[in-house]
mmCIF file of C-alpha atoms and ligand atoms in Angstrom:
data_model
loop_
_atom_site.group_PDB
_atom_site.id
_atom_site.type_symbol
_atom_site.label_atom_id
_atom_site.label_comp_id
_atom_site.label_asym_id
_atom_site.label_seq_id
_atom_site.Cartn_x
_atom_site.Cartn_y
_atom_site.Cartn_z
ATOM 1 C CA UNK A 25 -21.894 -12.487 40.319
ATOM 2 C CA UNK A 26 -19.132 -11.577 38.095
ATOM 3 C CA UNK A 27 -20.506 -9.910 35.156
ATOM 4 C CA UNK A 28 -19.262 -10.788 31.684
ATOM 5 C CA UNK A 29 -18.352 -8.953 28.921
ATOM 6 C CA UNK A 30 -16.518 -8.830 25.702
ATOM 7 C CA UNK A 31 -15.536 -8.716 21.716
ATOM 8 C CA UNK A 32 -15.946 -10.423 18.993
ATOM 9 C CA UNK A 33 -14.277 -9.811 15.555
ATOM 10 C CA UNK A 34 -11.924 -11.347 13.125
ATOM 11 C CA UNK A 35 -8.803 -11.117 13.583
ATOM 12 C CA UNK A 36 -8.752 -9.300 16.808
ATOM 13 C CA UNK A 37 -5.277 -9.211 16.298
ATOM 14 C CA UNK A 38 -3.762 -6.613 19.362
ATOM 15 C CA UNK A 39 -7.374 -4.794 20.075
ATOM 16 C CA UNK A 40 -6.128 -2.370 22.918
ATOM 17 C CA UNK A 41 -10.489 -3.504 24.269
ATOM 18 C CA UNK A 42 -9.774 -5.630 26.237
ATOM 19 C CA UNK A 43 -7.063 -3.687 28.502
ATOM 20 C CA UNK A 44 -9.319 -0.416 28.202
ATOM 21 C CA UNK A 45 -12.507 -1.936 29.371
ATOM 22 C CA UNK A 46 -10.835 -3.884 32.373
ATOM 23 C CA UNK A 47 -8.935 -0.491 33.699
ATOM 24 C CA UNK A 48 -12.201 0.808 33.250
ATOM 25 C CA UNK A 49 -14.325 -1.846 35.799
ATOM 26 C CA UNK A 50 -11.207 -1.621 38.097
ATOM 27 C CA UNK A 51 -11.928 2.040 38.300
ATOM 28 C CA UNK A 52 -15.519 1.280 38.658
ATOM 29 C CA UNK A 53 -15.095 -0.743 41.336
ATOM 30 C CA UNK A 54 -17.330 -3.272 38.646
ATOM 31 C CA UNK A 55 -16.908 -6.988 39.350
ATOM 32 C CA UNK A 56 -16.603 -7.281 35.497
ATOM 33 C CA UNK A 57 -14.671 -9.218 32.875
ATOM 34 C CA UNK A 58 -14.245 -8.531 28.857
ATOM 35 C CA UNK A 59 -13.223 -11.376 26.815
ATOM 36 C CA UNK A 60 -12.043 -11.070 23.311
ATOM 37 C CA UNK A 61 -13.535 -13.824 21.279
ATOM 38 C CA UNK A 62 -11.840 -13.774 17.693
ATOM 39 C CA UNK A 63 -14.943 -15.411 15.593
ATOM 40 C CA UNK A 64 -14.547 -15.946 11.398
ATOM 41 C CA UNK A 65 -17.367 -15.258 9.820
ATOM 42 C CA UNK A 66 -18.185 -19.133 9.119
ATOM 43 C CA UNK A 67 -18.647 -19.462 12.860
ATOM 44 C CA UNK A 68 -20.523 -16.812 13.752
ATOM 45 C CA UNK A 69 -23.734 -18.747 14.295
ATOM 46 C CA UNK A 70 -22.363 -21.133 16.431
ATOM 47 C CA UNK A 71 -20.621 -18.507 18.367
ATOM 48 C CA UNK A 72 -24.123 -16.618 18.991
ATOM 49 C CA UNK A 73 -25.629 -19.500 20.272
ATOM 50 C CA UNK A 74 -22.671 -20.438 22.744
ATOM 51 C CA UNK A 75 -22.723 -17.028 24.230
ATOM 52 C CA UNK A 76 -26.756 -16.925 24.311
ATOM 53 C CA UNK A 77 -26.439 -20.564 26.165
ATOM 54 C CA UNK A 78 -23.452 -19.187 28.609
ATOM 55 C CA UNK A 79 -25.439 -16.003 29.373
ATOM 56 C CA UNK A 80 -23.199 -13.194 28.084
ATOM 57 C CA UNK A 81 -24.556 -9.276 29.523
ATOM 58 C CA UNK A 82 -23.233 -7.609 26.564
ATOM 59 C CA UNK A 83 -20.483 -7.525 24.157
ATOM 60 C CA UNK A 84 -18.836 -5.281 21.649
ATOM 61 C CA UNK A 85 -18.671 -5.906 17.918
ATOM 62 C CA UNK A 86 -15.848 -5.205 15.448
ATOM 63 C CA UNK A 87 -15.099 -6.449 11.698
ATOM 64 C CA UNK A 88 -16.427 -7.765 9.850
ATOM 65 C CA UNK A 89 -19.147 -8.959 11.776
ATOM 66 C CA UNK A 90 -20.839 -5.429 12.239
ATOM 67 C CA UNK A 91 -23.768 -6.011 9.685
ATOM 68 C CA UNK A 92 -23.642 -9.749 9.943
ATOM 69 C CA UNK A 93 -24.618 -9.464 13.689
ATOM 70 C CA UNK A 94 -28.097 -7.632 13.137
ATOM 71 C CA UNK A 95 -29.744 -10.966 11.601
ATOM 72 C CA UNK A 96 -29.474 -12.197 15.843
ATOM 73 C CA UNK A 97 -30.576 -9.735 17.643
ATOM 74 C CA UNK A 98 -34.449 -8.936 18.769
ATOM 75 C CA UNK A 99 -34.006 -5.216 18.033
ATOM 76 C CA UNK A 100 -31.711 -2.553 16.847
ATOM 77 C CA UNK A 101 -31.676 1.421 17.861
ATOM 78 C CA UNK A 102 -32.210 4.426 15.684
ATOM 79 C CA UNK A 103 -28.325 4.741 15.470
ATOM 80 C CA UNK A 104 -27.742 1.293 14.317
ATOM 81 C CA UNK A 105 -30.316 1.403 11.721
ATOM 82 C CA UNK A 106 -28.821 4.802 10.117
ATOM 83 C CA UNK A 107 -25.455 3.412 9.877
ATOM 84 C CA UNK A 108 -26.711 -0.320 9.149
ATOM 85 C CA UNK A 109 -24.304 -1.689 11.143
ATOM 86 C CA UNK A 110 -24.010 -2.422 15.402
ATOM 87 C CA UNK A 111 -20.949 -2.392 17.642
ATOM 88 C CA UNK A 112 -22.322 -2.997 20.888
ATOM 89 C CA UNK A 113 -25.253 -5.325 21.692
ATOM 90 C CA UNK A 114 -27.070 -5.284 25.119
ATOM 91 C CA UNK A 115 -28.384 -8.778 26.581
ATOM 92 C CA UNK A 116 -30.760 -8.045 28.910
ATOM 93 C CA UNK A 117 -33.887 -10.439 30.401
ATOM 94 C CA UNK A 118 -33.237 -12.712 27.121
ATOM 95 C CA UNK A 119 -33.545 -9.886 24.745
ATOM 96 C CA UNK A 120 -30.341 -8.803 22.463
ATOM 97 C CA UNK A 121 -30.812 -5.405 21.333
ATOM 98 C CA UNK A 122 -27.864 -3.595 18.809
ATOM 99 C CA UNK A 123 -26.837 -0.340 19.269
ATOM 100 C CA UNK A 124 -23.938 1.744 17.842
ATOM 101 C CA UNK A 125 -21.467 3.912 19.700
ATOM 102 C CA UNK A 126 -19.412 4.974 17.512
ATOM 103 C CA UNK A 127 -20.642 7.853 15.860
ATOM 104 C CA UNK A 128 -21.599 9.590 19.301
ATOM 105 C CA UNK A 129 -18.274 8.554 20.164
ATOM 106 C CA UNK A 130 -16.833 10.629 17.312
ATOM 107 C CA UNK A 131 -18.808 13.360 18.035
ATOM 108 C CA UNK A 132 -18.132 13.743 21.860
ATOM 109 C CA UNK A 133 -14.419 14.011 20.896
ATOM 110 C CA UNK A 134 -14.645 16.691 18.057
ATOM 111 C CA UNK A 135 -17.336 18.806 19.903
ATOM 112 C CA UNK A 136 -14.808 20.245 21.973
ATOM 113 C CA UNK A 137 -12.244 21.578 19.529
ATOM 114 C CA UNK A 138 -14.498 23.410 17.609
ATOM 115 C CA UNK A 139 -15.564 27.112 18.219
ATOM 116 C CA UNK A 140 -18.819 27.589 20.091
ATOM 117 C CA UNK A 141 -19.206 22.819 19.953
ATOM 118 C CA UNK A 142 -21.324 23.382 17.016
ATOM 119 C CA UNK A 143 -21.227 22.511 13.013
ATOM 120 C CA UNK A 144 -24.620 23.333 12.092
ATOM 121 C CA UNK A 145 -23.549 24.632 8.653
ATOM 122 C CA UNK A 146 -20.144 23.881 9.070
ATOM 123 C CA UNK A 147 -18.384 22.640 5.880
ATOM 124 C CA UNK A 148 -16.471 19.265 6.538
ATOM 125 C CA UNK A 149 -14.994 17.082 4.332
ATOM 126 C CA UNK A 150 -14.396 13.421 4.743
ATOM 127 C CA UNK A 151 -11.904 11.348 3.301
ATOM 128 C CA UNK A 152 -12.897 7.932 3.218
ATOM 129 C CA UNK A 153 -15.984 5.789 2.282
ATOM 130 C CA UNK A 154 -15.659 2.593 4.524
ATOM 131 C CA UNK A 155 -17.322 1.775 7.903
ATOM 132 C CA UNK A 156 -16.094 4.676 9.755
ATOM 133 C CA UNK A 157 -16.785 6.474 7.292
ATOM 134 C CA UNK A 158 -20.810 6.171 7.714
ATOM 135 C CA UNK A 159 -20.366 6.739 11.461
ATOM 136 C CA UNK A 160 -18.570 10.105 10.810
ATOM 137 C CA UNK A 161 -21.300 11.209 7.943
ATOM 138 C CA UNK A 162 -24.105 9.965 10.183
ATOM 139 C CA UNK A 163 -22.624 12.169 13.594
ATOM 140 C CA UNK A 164 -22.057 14.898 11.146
ATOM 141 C CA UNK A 165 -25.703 14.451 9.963
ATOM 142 C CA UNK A 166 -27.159 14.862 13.519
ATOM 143 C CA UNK A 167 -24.719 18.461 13.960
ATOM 144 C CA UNK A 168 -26.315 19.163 10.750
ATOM 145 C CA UNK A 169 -22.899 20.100 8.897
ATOM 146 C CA UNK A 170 -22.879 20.672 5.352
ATOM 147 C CA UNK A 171 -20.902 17.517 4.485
ATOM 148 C CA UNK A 172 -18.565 16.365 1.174
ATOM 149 C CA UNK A 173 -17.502 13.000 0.951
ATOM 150 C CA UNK A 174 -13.957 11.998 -1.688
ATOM 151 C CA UNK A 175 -12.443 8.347 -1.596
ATOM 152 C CA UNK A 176 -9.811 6.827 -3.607
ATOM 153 C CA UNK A 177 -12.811 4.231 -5.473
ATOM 154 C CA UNK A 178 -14.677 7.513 -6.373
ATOM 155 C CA UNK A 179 -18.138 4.956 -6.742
ATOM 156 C CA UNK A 180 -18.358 4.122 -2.638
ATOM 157 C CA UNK A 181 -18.471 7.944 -2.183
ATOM 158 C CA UNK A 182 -21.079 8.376 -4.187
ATOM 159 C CA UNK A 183 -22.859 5.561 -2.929
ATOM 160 C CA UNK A 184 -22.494 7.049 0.528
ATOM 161 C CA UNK A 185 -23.574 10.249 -0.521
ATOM 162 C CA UNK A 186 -26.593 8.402 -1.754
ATOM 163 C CA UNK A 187 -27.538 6.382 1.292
ATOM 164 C CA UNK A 188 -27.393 9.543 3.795
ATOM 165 C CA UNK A 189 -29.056 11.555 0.909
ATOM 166 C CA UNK A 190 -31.579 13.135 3.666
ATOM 167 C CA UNK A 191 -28.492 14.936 4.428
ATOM 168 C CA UNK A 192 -26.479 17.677 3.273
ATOM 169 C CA UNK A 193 -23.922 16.238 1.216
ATOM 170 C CA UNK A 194 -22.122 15.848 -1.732
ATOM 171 C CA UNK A 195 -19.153 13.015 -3.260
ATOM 172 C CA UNK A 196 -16.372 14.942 -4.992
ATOM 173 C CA UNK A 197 -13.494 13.423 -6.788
ATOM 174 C CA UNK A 198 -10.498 13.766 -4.350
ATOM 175 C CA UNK A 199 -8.377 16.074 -6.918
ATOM 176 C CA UNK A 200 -11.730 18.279 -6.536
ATOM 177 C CA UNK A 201 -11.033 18.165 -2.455
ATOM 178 C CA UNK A 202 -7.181 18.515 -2.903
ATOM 179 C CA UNK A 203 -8.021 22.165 -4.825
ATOM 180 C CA UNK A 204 -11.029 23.166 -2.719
ATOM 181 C CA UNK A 205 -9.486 22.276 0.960
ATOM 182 C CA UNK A 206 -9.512 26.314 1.757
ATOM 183 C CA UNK A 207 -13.226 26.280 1.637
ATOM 184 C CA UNK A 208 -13.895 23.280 4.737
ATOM 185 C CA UNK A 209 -13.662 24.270 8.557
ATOM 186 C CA UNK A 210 -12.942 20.668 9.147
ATOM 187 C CA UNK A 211 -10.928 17.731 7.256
ATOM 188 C CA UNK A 212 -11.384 14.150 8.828
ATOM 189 C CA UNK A 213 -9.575 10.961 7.524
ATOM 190 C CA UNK A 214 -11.695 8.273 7.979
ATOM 191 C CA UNK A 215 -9.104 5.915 5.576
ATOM 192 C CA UNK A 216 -6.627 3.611 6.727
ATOM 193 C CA UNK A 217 -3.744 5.487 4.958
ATOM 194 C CA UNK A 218 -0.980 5.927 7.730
ATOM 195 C CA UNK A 219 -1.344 3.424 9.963
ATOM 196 C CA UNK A 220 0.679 1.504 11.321
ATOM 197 C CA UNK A 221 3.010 0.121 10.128
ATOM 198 C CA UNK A 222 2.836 2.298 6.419
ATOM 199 C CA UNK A 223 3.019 5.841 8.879
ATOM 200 C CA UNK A 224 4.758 7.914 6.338
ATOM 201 C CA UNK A 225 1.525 8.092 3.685
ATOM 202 C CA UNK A 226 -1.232 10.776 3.485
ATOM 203 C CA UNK A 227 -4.450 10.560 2.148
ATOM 204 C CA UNK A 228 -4.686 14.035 1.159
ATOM 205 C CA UNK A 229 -2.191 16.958 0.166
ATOM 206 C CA UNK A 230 -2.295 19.850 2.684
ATOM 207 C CA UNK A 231 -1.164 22.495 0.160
ATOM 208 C CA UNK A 232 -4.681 24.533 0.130
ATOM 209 C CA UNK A 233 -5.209 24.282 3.702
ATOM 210 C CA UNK A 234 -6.194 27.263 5.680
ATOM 211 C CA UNK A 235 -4.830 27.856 9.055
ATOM 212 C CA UNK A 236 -8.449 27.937 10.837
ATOM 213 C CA UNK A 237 -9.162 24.349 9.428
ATOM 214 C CA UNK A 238 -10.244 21.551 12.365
ATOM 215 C CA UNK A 239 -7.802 18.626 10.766
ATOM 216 C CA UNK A 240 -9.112 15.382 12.857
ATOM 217 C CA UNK A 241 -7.564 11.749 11.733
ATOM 218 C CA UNK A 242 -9.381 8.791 13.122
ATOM 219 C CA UNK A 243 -6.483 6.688 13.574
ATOM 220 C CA UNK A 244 -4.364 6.726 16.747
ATOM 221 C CA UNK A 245 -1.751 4.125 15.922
ATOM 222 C CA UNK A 246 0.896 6.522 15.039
ATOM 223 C CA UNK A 247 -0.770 8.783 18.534
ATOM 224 C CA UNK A 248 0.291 11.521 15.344
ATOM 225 C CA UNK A 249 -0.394 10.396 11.698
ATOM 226 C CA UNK A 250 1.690 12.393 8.912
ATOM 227 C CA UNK A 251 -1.438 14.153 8.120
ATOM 228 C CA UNK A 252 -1.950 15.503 11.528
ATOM 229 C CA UNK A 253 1.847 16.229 12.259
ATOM 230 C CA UNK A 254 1.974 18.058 8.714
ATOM 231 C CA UNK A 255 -1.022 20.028 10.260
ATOM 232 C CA UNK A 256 -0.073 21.282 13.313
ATOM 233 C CA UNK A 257 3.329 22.537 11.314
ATOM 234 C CA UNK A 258 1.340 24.941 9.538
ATOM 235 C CA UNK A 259 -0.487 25.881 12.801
ATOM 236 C CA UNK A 260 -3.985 23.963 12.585
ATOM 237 C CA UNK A 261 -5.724 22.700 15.321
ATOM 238 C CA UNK A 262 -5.431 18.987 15.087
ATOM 239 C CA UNK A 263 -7.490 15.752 16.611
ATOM 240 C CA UNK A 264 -6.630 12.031 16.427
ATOM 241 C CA UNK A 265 -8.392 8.994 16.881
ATOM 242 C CA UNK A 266 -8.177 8.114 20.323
ATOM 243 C CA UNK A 267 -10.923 10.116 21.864
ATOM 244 C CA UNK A 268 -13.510 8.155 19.754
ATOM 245 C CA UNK A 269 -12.449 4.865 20.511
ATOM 246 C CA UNK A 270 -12.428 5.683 24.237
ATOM 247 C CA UNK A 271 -15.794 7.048 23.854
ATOM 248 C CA UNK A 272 -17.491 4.516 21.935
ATOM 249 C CA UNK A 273 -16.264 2.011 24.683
ATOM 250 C CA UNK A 274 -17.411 3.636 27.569
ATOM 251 C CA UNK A 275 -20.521 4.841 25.978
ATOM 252 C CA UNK A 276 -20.711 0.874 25.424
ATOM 253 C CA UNK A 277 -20.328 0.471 28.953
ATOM 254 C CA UNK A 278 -22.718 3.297 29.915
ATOM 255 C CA UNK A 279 -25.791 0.968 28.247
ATOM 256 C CA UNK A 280 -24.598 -2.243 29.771
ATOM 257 C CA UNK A 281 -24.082 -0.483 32.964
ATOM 258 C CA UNK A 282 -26.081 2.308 33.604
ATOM 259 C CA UNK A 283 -22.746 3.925 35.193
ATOM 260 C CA UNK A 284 -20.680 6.604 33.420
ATOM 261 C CA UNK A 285 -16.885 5.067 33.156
ATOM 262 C CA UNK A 286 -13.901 7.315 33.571
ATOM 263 C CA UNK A 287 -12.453 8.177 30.353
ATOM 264 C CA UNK A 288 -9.185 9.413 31.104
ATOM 265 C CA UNK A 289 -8.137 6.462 33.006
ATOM 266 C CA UNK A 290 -9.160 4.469 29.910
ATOM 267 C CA UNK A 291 -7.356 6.776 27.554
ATOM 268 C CA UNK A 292 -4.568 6.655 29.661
ATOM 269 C CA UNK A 293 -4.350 2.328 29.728
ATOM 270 C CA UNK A 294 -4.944 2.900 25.744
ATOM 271 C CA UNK A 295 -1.775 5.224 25.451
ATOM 272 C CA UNK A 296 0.387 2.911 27.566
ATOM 273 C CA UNK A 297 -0.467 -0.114 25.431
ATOM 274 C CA UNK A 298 0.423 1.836 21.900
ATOM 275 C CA UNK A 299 3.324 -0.039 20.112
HETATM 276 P P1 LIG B 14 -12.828 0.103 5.778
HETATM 277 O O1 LIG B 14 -14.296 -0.046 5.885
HETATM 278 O O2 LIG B 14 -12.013 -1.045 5.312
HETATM 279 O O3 LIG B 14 -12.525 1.388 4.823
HETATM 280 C C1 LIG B 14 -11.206 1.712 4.479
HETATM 281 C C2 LIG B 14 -11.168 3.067 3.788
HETATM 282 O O4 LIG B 14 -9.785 3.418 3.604
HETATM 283 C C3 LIG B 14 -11.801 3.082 2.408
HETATM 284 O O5 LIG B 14 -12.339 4.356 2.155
HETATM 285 C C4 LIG B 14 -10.597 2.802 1.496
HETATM 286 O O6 LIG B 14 -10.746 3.299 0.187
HETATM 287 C C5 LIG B 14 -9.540 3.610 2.195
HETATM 288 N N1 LIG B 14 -8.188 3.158 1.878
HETATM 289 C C6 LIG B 14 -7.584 2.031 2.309
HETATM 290 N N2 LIG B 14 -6.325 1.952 1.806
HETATM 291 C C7 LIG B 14 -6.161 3.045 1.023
HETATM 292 C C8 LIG B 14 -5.087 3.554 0.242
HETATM 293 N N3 LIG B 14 -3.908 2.902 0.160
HETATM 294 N N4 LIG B 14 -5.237 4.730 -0.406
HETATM 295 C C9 LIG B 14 -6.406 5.410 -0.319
HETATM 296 N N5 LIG B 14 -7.473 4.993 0.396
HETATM 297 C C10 LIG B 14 -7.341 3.824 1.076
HETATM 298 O O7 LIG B 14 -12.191 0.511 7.200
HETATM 299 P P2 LIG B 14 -12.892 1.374 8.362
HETATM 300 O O8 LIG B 14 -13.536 0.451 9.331
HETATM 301 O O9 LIG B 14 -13.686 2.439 7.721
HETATM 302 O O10 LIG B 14 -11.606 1.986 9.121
HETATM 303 C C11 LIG B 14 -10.830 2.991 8.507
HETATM 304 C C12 LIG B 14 -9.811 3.566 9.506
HETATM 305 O O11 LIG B 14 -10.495 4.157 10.602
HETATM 306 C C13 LIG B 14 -8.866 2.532 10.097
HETATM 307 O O12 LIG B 14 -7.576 3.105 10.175
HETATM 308 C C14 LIG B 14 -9.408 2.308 11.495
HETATM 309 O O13 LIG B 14 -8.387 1.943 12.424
HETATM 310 C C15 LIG B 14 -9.946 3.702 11.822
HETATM 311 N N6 LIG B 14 -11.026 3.638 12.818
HETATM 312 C C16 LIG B 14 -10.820 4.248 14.014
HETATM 313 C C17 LIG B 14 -11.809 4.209 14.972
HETATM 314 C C18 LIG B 14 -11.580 4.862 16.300
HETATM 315 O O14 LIG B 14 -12.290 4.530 17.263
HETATM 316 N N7 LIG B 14 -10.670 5.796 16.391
HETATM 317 C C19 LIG B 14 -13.027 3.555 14.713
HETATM 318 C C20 LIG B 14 -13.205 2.952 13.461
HETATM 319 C C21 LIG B 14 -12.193 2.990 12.518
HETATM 320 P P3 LIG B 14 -11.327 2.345 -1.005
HETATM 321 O O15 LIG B 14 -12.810 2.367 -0.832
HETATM 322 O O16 LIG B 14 -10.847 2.993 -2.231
HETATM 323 O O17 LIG B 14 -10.733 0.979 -0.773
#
């Protein structure tokens, strides 16, 4: 029987899911389908009990529905619960249980750029204090790196900082991370500044960054934000976004499936569908 998949969110708008997830199955050899189901937040209820009725096997889940969702499942995993929020949910012998990809998904794609794949004690600094945000600090967390977190609304940094306390970290104003960005083996953008369509903004000045500096940008819509291209001018090793969306998805499809996906035929279908 053809299994059945998919996403909900709102709006979906052009999620490159869908696309990915399919290339992936037809790689697999998976008799599989992923729908994208674009669900407000009024009808989120009546959505969850549609897809428990039609017998869904699992399904992905995007904004703003990520902490919303947790009130309908049975259980949630140790991942979940750190972040407080779930983007992939297993259905499996009537149970729902959340789980979150994304900051594994991160990690899998930084690991490898960084000398010896470790960052215990590694200084990192992340720009940004939104959803991806958490997933970066709590990866980070589990590397134990030695972690400072600087946002435009200084207060959601420190809130951060205060809800992954257990952790070593610290909020600093962003002029304080502009004048101290020699000191941090890695800078990761976690905003939305330069994306597409508004690809010419930065988040951060690059004037005190030194050359041996990891610069990683979550987005991948420019494939190269400003921040990144400005980077690899002055030489830096740099990392954008794509690796942890493939990763999250087929670590997504690893606990519905039990089977490991190939990830550079997804990253490839990804690529293709870029604007
Ligand atoms: P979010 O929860 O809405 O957070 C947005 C963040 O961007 C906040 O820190 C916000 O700062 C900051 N920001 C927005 N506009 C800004 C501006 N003009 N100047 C300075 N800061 C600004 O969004 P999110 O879910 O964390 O996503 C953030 C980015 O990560 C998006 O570009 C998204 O596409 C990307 N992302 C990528 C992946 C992936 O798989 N590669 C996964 C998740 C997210 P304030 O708090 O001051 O508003």
């Amino acid at each position: 029987m053809t299994r059945q998949f998919g996403l909900i969110g709102h709006p979906l708008g052009h999620s490159k899911s869908p696309v990915m997830h399919e290339a992936a199955y037809k790689d697999m050899g998976l008799d599989a389908v992923y729908c994208a189901y674009d669900i407000s937040p009024q009808e989120l209820g009546n959505a969850i009990r549609t897809m428990k009725v039609q017998g869904i096997d699992g399904f992905n889940v995007t904004i703003p529905h990520k902490v919303a969702i947790i009130d309908y499942l049975d259980e949630i995993d140790e991942d979940a619960e750190a972040m407080g929020a779930v983007n992939t949910v297993v259905c499996q012998d009537g149970r729902w249980v959340g789980k979150n990809t994304d900051a594994d998904g991160y990690i899998e794609s930084l690991l490898p750029v960084v000398s010896d794949q470790s960052l215990t004690g590694r200084r990192v600094l992340v720009i940004g204090a939104g959803g991806a945000a958490r997933a970066v600090i709590h990866a980070l967390g589990k590397q134990r790196a030695t972690i400072s977190v600087s946002n435009r609304t200084a207060e959601k940094a420190q809130e951060l900082a205060q809800l992954f306390s257990h952790l070593t970290i610290e909020a600093i104003p962003l002029n304080e991370a502009e004048s101290t960005l020699g000191t941090y083996d890695v800078l990761i953008n976690t905003t939305s500044v330069g994306m597409y369509p508004d690809t010419s903004k930065q988040p951060i000045a690059l004037d005190r960054l030194k050359q041996a500096t990891i610069v990683s940008d979550l987005i991948y819509n420019p494939y190269e934000t400003a921040l990144l291209q400005e980077a690899k001018q002055r030489g830096n090793r740099i990392l954008n976004g794509i690796g942890m969306f493939v990763n999250q998805g087929a670590l997504s499809i690893e606990h519905w499936t039990g089977r490991k996906p190939n990830r550079k035929c997804m990253e490839r279908v990804v690529r293709m569908h870029l604007t």
